[in-house]
Short mmCIF file of C-alpha atoms in Angstrom, two decimals:
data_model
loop_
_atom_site.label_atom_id
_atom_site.label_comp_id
_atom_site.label_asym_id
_atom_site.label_seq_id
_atom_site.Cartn_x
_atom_site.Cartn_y
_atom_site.Cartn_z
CA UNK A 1 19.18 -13.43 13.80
CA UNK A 2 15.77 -11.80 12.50
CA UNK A 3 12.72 -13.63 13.73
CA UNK A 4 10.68 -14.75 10.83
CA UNK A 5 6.99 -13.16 10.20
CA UNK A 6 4.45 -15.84 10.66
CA UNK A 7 1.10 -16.89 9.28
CA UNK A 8 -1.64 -18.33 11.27
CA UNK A 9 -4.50 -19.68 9.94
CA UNK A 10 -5.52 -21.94 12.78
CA UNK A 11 -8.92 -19.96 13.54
CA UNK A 12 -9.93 -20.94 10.03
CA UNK A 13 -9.30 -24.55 10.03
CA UNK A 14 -12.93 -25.29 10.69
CA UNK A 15 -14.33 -23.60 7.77
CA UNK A 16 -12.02 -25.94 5.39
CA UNK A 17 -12.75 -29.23 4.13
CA UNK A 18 -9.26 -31.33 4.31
CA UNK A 19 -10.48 -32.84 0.67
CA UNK A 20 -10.84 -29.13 -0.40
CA UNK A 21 -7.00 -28.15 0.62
CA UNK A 22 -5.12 -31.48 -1.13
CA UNK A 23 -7.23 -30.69 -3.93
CA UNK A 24 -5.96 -27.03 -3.92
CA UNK A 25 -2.39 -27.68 -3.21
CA UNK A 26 -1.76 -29.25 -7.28
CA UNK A 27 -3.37 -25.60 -8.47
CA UNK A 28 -0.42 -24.06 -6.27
CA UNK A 29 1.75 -26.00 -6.92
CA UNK A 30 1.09 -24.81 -11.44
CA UNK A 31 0.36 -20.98 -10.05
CA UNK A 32 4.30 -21.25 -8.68
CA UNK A 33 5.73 -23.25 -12.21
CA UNK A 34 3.46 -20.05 -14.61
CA UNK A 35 5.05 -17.22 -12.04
CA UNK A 36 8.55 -18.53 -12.04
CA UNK A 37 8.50 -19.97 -15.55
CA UNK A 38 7.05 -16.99 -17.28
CA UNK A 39 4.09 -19.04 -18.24
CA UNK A 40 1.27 -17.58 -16.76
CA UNK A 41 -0.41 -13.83 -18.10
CA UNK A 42 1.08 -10.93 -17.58
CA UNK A 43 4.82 -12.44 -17.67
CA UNK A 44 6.58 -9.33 -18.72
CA UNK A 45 5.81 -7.51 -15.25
CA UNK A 46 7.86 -10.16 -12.89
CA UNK A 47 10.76 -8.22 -11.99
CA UNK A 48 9.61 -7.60 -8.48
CA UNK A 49 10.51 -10.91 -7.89
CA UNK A 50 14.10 -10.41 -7.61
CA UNK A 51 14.11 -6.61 -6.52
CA UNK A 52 15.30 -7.43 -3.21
CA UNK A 53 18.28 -8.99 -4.53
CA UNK A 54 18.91 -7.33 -7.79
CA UNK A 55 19.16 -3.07 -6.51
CA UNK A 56 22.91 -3.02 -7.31
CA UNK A 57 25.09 -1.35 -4.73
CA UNK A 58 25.95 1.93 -6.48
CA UNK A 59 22.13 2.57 -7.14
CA UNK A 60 21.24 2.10 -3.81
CA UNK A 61 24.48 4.56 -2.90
CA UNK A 62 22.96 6.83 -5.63
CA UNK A 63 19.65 7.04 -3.64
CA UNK A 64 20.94 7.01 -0.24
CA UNK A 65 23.38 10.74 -1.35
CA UNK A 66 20.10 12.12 -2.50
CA UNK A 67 18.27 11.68 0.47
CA UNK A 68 21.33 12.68 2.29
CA UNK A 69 20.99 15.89 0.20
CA UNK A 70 16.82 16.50 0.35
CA UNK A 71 17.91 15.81 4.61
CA UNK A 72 20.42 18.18 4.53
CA UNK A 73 18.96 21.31 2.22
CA UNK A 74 15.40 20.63 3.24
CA UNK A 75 13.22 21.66 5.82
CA UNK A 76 10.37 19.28 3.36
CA UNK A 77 9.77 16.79 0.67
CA UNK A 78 6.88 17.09 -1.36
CA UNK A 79 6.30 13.41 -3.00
CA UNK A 80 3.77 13.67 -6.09
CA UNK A 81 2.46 10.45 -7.38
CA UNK A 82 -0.51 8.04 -7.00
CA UNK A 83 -1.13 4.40 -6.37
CA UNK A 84 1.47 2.71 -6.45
CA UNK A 85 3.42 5.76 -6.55
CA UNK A 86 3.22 7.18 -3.00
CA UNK A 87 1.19 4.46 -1.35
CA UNK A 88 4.30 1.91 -0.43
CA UNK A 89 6.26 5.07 0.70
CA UNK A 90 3.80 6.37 2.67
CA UNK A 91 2.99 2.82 4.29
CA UNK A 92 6.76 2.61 4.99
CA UNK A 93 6.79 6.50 6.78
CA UNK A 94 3.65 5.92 8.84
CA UNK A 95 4.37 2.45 9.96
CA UNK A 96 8.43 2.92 10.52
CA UNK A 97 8.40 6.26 11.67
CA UNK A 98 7.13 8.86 14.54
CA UNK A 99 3.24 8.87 14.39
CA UNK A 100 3.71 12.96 14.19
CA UNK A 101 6.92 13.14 12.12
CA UNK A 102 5.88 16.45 10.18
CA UNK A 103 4.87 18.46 13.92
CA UNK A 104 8.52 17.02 15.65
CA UNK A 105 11.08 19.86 15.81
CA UNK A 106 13.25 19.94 13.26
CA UNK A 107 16.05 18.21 16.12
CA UNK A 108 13.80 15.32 16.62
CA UNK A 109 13.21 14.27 13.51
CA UNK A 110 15.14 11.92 11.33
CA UNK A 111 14.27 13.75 8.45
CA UNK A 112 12.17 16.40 6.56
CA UNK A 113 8.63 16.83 7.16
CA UNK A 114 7.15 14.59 3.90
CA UNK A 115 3.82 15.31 2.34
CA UNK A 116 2.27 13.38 -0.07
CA UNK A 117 0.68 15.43 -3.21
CA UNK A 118 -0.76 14.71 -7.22
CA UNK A 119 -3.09 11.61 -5.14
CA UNK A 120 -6.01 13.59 -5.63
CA UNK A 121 -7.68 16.80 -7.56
CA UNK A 122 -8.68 18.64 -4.36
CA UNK A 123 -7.92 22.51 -4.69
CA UNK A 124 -8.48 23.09 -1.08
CA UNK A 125 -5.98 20.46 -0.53
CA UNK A 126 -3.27 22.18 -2.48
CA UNK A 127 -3.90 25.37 -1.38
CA UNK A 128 -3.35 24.00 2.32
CA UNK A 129 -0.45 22.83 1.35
CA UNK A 130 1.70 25.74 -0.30
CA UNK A 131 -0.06 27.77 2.84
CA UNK A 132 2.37 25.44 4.94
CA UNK A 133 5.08 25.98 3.00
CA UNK A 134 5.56 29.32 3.68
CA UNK A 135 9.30 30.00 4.79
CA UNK A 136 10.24 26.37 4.11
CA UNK A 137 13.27 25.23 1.73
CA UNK A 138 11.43 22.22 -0.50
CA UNK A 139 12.51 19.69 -2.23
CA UNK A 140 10.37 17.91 -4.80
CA UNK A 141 10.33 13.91 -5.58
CA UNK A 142 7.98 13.67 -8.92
CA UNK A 143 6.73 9.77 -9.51
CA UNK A 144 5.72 8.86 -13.01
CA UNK A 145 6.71 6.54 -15.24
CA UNK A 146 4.38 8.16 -18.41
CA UNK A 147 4.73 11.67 -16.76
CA UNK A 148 1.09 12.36 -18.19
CA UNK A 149 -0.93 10.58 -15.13
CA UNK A 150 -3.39 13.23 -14.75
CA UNK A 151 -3.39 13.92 -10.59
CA UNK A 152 0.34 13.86 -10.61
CA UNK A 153 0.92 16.19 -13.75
CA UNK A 154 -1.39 18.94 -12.61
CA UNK A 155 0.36 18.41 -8.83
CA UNK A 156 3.91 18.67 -10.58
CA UNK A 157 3.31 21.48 -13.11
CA UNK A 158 1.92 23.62 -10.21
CA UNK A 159 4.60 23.11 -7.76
CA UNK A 160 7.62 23.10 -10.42
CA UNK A 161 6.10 26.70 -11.29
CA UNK A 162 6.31 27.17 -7.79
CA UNK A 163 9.83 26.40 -6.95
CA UNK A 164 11.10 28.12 -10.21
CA UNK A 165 9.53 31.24 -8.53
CA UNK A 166 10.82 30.64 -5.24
CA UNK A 167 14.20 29.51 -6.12
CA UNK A 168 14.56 30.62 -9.47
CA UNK A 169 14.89 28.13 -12.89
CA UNK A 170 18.74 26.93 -12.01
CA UNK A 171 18.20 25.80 -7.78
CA UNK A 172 15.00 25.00 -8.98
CA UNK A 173 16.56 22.14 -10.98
CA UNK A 174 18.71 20.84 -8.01
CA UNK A 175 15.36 20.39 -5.83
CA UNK A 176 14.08 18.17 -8.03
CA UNK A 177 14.16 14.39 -8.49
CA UNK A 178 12.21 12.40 -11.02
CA UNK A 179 11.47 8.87 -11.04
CA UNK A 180 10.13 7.73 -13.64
CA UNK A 181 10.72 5.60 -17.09
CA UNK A 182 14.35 4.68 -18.31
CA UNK A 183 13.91 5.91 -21.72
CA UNK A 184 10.53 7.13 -22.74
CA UNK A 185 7.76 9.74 -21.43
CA UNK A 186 7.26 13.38 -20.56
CA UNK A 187 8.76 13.09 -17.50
CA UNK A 188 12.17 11.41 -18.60
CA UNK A 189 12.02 13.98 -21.58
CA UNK A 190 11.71 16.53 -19.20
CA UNK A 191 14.13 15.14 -16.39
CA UNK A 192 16.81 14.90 -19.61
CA UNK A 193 16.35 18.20 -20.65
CA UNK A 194 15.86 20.66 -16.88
CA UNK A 195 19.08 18.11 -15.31
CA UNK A 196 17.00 16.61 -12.78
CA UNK A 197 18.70 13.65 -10.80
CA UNK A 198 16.36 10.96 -11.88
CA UNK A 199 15.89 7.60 -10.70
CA UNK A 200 14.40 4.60 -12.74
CA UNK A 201 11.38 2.58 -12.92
CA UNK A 202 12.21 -0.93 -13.55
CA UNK A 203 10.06 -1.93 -17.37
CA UNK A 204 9.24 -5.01 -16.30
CA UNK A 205 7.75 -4.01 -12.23
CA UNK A 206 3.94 -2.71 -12.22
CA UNK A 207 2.87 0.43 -10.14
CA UNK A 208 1.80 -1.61 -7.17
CA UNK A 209 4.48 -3.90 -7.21
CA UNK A 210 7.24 -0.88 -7.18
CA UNK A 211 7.71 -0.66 -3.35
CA UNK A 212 10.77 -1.81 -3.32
CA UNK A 213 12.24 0.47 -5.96
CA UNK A 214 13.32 3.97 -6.15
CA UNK A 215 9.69 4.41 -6.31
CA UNK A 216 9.68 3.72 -2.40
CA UNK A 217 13.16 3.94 -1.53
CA UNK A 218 13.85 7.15 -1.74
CA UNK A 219 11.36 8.87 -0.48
CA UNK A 220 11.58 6.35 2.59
CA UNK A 221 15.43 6.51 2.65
CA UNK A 222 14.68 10.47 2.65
CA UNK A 223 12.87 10.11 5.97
CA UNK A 224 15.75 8.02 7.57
CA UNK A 225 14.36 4.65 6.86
CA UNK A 226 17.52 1.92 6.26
CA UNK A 227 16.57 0.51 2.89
CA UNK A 228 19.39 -1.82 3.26
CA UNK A 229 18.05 -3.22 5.83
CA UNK A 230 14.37 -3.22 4.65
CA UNK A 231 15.70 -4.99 1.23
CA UNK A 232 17.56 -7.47 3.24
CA UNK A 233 14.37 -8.67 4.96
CA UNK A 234 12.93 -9.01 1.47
CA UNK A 235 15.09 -10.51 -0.03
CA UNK A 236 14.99 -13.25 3.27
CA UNK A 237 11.15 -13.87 2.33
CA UNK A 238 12.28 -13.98 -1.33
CA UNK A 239 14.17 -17.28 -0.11
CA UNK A 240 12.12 -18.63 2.64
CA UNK A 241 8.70 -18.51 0.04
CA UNK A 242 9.90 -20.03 -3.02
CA UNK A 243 8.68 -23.54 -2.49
CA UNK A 244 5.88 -24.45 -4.58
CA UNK A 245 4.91 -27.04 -1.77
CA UNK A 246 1.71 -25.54 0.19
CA UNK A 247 2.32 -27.30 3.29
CA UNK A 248 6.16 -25.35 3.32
CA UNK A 249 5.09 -22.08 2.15
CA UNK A 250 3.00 -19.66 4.25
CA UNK A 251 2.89 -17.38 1.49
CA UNK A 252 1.32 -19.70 -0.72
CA UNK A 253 -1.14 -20.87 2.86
CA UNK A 254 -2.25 -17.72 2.79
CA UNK A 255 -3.14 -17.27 -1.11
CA UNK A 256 -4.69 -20.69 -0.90
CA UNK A 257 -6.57 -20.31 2.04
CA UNK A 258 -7.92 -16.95 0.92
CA UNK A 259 -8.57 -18.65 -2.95
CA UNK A 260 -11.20 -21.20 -0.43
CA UNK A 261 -13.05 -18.65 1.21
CA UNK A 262 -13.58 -17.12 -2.42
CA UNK A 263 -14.71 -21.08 -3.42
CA UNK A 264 -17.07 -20.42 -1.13
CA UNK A 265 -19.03 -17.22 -1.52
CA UNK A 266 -16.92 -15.73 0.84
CA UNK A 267 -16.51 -12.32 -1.61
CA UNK A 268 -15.01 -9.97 1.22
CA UNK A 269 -11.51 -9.78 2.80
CA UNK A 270 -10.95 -7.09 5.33
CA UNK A 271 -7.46 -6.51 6.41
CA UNK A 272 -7.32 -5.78 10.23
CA UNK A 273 -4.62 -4.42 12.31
CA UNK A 274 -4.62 -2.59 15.95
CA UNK A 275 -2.40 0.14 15.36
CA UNK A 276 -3.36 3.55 13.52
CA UNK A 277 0.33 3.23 12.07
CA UNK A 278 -0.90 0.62 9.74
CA UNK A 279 -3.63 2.65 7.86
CA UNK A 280 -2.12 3.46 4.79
CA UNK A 281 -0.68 -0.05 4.87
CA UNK A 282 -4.01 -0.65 4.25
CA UNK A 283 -4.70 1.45 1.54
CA UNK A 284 -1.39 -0.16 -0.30
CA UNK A 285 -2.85 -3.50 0.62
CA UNK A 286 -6.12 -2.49 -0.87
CA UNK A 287 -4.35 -1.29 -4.08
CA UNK A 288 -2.73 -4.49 -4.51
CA UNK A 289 -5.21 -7.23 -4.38
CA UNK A 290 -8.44 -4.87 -5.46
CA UNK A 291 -6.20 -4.05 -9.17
CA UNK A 292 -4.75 -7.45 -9.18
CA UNK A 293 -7.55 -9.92 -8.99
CA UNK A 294 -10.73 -7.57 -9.33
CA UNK A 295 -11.48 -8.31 -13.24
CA UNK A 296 -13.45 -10.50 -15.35
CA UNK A 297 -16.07 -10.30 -13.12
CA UNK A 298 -14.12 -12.10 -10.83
CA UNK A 299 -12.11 -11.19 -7.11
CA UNK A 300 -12.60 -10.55 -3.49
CA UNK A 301 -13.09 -7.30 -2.55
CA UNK A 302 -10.56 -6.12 -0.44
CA UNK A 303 -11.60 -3.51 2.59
CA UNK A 304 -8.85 -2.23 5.61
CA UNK A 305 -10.59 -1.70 9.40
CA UNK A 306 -8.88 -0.01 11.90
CA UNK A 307 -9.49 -2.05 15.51
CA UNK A 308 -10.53 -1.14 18.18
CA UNK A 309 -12.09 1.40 16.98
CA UNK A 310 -13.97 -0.15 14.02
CA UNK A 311 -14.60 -2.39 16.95
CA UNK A 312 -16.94 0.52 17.57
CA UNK A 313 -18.57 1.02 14.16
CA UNK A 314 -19.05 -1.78 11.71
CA UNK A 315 -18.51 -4.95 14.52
CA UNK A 316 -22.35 -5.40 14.94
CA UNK A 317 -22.06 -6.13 11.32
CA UNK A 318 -18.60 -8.64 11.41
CA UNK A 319 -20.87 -10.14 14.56
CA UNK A 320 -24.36 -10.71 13.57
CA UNK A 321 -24.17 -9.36 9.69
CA UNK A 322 -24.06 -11.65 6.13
CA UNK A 323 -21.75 -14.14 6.64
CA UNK A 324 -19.49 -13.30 2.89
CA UNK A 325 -16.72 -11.95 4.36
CA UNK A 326 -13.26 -13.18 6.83
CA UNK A 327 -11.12 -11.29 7.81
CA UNK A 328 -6.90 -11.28 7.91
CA UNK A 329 -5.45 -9.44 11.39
CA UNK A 330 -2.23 -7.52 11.05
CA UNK A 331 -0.58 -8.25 14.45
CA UNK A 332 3.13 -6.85 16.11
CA UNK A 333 4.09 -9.17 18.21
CA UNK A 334 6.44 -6.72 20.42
CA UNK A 335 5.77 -3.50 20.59
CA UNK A 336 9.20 -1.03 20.82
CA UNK A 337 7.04 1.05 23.66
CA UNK A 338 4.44 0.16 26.33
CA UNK A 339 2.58 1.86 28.90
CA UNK A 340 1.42 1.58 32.52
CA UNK A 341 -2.33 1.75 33.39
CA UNK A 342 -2.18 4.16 36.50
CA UNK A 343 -3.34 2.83 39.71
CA UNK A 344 -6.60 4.65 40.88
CA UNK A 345 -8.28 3.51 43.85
CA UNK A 346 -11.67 5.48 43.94
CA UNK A 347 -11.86 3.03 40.65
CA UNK A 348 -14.89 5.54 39.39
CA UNK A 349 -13.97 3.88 35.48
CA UNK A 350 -14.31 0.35 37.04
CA UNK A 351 -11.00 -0.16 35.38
CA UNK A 352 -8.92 -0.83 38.86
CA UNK A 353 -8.22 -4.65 37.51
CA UNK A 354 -6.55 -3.61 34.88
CA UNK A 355 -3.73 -1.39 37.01
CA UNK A 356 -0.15 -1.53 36.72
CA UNK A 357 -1.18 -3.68 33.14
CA UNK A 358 0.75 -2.31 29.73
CA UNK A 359 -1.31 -0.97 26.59
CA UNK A 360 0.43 -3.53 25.22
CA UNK A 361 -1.15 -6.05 27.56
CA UNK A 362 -4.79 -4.86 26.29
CA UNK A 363 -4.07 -4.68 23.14
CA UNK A 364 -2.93 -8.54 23.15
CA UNK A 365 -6.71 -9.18 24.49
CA UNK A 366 -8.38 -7.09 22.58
CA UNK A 367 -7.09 -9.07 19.93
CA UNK A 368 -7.55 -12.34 20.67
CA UNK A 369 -11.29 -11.73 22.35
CA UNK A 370 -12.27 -10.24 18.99
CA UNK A 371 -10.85 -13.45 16.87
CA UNK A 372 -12.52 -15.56 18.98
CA UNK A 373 -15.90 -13.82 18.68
CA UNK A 374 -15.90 -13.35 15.35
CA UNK A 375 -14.63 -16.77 14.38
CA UNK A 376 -17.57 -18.12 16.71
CA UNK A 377 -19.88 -15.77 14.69
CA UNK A 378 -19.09 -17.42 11.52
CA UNK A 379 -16.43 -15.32 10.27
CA UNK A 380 -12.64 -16.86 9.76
CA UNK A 381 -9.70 -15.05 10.72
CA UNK A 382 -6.29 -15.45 9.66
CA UNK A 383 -3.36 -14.18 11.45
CA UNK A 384 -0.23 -12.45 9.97
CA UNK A 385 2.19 -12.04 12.96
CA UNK A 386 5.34 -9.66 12.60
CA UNK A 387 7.74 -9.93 15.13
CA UNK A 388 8.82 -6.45 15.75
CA UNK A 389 8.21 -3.49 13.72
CA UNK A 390 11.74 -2.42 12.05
CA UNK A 391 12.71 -2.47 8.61
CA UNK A 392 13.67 -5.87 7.95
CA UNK A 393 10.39 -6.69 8.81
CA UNK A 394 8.39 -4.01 6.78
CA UNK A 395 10.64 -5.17 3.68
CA UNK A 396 9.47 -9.15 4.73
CA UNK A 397 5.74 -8.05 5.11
CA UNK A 398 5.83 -6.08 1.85
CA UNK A 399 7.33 -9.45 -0.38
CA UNK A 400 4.63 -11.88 1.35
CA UNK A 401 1.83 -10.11 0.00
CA UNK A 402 2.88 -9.82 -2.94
CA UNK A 403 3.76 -13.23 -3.95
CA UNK A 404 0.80 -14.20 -2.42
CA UNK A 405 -1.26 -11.97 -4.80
CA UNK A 406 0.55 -12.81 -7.99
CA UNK A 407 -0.40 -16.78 -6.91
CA UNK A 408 -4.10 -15.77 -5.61
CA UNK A 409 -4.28 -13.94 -9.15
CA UNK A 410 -3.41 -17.52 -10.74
CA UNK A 411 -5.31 -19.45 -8.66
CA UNK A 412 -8.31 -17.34 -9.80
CA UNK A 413 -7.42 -17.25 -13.60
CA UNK A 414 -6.11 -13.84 -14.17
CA UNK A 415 -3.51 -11.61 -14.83
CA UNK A 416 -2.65 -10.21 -11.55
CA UNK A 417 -0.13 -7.86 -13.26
CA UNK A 418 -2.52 -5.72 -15.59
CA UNK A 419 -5.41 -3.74 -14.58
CA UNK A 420 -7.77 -2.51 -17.38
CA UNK A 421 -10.48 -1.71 -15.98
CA UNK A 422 -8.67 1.47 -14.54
CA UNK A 423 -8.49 2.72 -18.12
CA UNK A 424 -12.25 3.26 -18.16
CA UNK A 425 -12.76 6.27 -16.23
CA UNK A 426 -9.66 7.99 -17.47
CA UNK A 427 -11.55 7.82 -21.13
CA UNK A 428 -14.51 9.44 -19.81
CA UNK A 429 -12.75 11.85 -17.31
CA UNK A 430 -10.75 13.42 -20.67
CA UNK A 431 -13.56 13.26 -22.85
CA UNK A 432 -15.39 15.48 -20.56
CA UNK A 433 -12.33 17.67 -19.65
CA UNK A 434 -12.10 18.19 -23.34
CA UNK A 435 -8.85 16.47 -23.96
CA UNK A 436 -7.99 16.57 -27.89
CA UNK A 437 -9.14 13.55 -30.15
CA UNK A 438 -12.40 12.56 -27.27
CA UNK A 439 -14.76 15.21 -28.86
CA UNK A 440 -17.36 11.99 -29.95
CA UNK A 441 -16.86 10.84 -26.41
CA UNK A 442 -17.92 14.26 -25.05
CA UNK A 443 -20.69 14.63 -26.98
CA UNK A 444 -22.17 10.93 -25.84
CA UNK A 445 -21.37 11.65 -22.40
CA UNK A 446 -22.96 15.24 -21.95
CA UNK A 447 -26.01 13.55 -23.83
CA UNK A 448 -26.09 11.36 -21.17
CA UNK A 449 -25.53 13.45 -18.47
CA UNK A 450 -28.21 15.56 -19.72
CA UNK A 451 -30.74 12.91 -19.99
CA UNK A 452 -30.05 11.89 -16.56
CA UNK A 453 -30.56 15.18 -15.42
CA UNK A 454 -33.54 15.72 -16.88
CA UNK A 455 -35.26 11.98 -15.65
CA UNK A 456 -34.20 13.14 -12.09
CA UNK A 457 -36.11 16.64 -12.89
CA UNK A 458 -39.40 14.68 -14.19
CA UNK A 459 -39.47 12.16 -11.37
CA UNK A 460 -38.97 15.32 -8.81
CA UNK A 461 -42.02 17.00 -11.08
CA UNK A 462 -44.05 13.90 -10.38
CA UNK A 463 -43.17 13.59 -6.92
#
């Protein structure tokens, strides 16, 4: 039997009034009735609630034969998406698999090297890219339920044109898999027309809660993660966080407890863990709390710190610095490796105490020495504990954060399934790319831009 992941929040007990918690466990207790009764904002987008359990059996077949194919043609996947498109995936890969998957030998590894592409409009990027490429069979896994995201589409329209030319237009169309909307877009127009194998994008699940969909599946399933098993452990926090009662739900503890430190001009969360695997965790972490809760003025501002080396950096500032910020420390409890500090006797490092000790050892008290000084400095710390690192546990990890935000969205008053505020730059970014119908725009932005320009020129005059 799986050993549950568990939530400590015992080195933040002293920063929270009893009073304050009873008071806070009623607003739980309505955040769980609006999520599961379809009451609260943003109803429409709850069907990552029951993704764990509701992936039918010959869908998840259907993905598991095409990464059986992209393993077996492939020497590469190219994944093109952003946000919520690539990030889960890409958490999954870096945390589940071989630090150095894409440098193993093609014996070692249990799949194709995977690269992640359309997250970004670097040329120099791209260009590094198809330079890798060279002599490599691809496959491509296009993410996109509108199929007009702007990173993505320029990523997908250059390297379709570049398989067609490699491969020509017909094995071109067997190398590519779209995921994307059931019925509507560019991309499912396209996907309908070319004969892609396509895979869908639930209507009612949200970019950042699409993890556990063909969004993330595949391309994980593609790099020989066992989504069976990583739904399974899902669908076991599904079960084991559906009380509403606070004091039963470490879920809802942790939404609560986080809600508090908010109460209390605590505006900062930064999501710690001691193990580079965990990075882009990070950056899906930081995805899904910054467009969940950051609007209406409102939200804690969600950061990701990689100890011990941040340790290194910014820990003067977690020490000694403004007290607005806690912190919430990503911790495996067993390690599947270890190793042996050598024994050294001229003991030139001074480090002769810690012989015949495991990494694993350190890393334990590395941990725990940094809680403590940081909770003594002012700054709580909260403790998410996962027993081992497999699957079932990544699939557990992903579903408590999630509830939890959809709650901590609640508990803060707002719709922790939209995220409008993202629209903003897009306007501006095709207005002054010259997209049709934004000429006004352009002309008020270059106007701008111009007037800027020229204020920095006088002050640089008078200067």
């Amino acid at each position: 039997m799986n050993q549950a992941l568990r939530f400590d929040y015992s080195h933040a007990c002293e920063f929270i009034a009893q009073h304050d918690w009873d008071q806070l466990a009623a607003e739980v207790c309505r955040a769980h009735t609006q999520l599961h009764l379809g009451t609260g904002p943003g109803s429409e987008f709850r069907g990552w609630l029951d993704l764990p359990i509701q992936l039918c059996q010959p869908e998840r077949e259907r993905i598991r034969q095409a990464a059986d194919k992209i393993r077996a043609d492939s020497d590469v996947l190219i994944v093109i998406g952003i946000g919520g498109s690539y990030l889960g995936a890409k958490a999954a890969l870096e945390m589940l698999g071989h630090h150095f998957n894409n440098r193993l030998p093609a014996g070692r590894r249990s799949g194709p090297e995977i690269y992640f592409v359309g997250n970004n409009v670097s040329s120099v990027y791209l260009v590094h890219l198809l330079e890798l490429l060279e002599g490599k069979n691809v496959s491509l896994n296009v993410v996109s339920k509108s199929g007009t995201t702007m990173e993505p589409a320029i990523a997908f329209r250059l390297f379709r044109d570049w398989m067609v030319k490699k491969y020509g237009q017909e094995q071109a169309r067997t190398r590519i898999y779209a995921t994307t909307d059931r019925k509507k877009g560019a991309l499912r127009q396209l996907a309908d027309r070319e004969g892609y194998a396509s895979f869908v994008i639930p209507d009612d699940v949200g970019g950042r809660y699409s993890i556990l969909t063909p969004v993330g599946l595949l391309p994980m399933a593609a790099g020989g993660i066992d989504i069976d098993e990583l739904l399974q452990g899902a669908a076991c926090a599904r079960e084991r966080f559906a009380s509403p009662d606070l004091d039963q739900n470490p879920c809802y503890q942790y939404a609560a407890v986080r809600n508090l430190f908010y109460r209390q001009g605590k505006l900062i969360e930064i999501l710690v863990s001691y193990e580079p695997r965990f990075r882009f965790f990070g950056e899906w972490w930081k995805q899904l709390f910054a467009e969940s809760e950051g609007k209406g003025g409102k939200g804690l501002f969600p950061v990701a710190a990689e100890y011990s080396a941040d340790l290194h950096s910014i820990g003067q500032y977690l020490q000694d610095g403004q007290r607005h910020l806690f912190e919430t420390v990503l911790s495996v409890q067993k390690s599947e490796v270890d190793v042996t500090i050598a024994d050294d006797p001229d003991n030139l490092d001074g480090l002769q105490y810690l012989a015949g000790k495991g990494m694993e050892y350190v890393r334990a008290r590395v941990l725990r020495g940094a809680i403590l000084a940081h909770t003594d400095g002012g700054v709580p710390n909260l403790l998410v504990e996962i027993p081992r690192m497999t699957a079932y546990h990544f699939g557990e990890l992903i579903y408590f954060f999630e509830k939890a935000c959809a709650i901590s969205g609640y508990l803060l008053g707002v719709n922790p399934f939209d995220q409008p505020g993202v629209e903003a730059y897009k306007t501006n970014m095709f207005a002054l790319l010259g997209r049709p119908g934004f000429e006004k725009r352009k002309a008020e932005l270059e106007a701008r831009i111009d007037g800027n320009d020229k204020n920095l020129s006088d002050r640089s005059g008078d200067s």
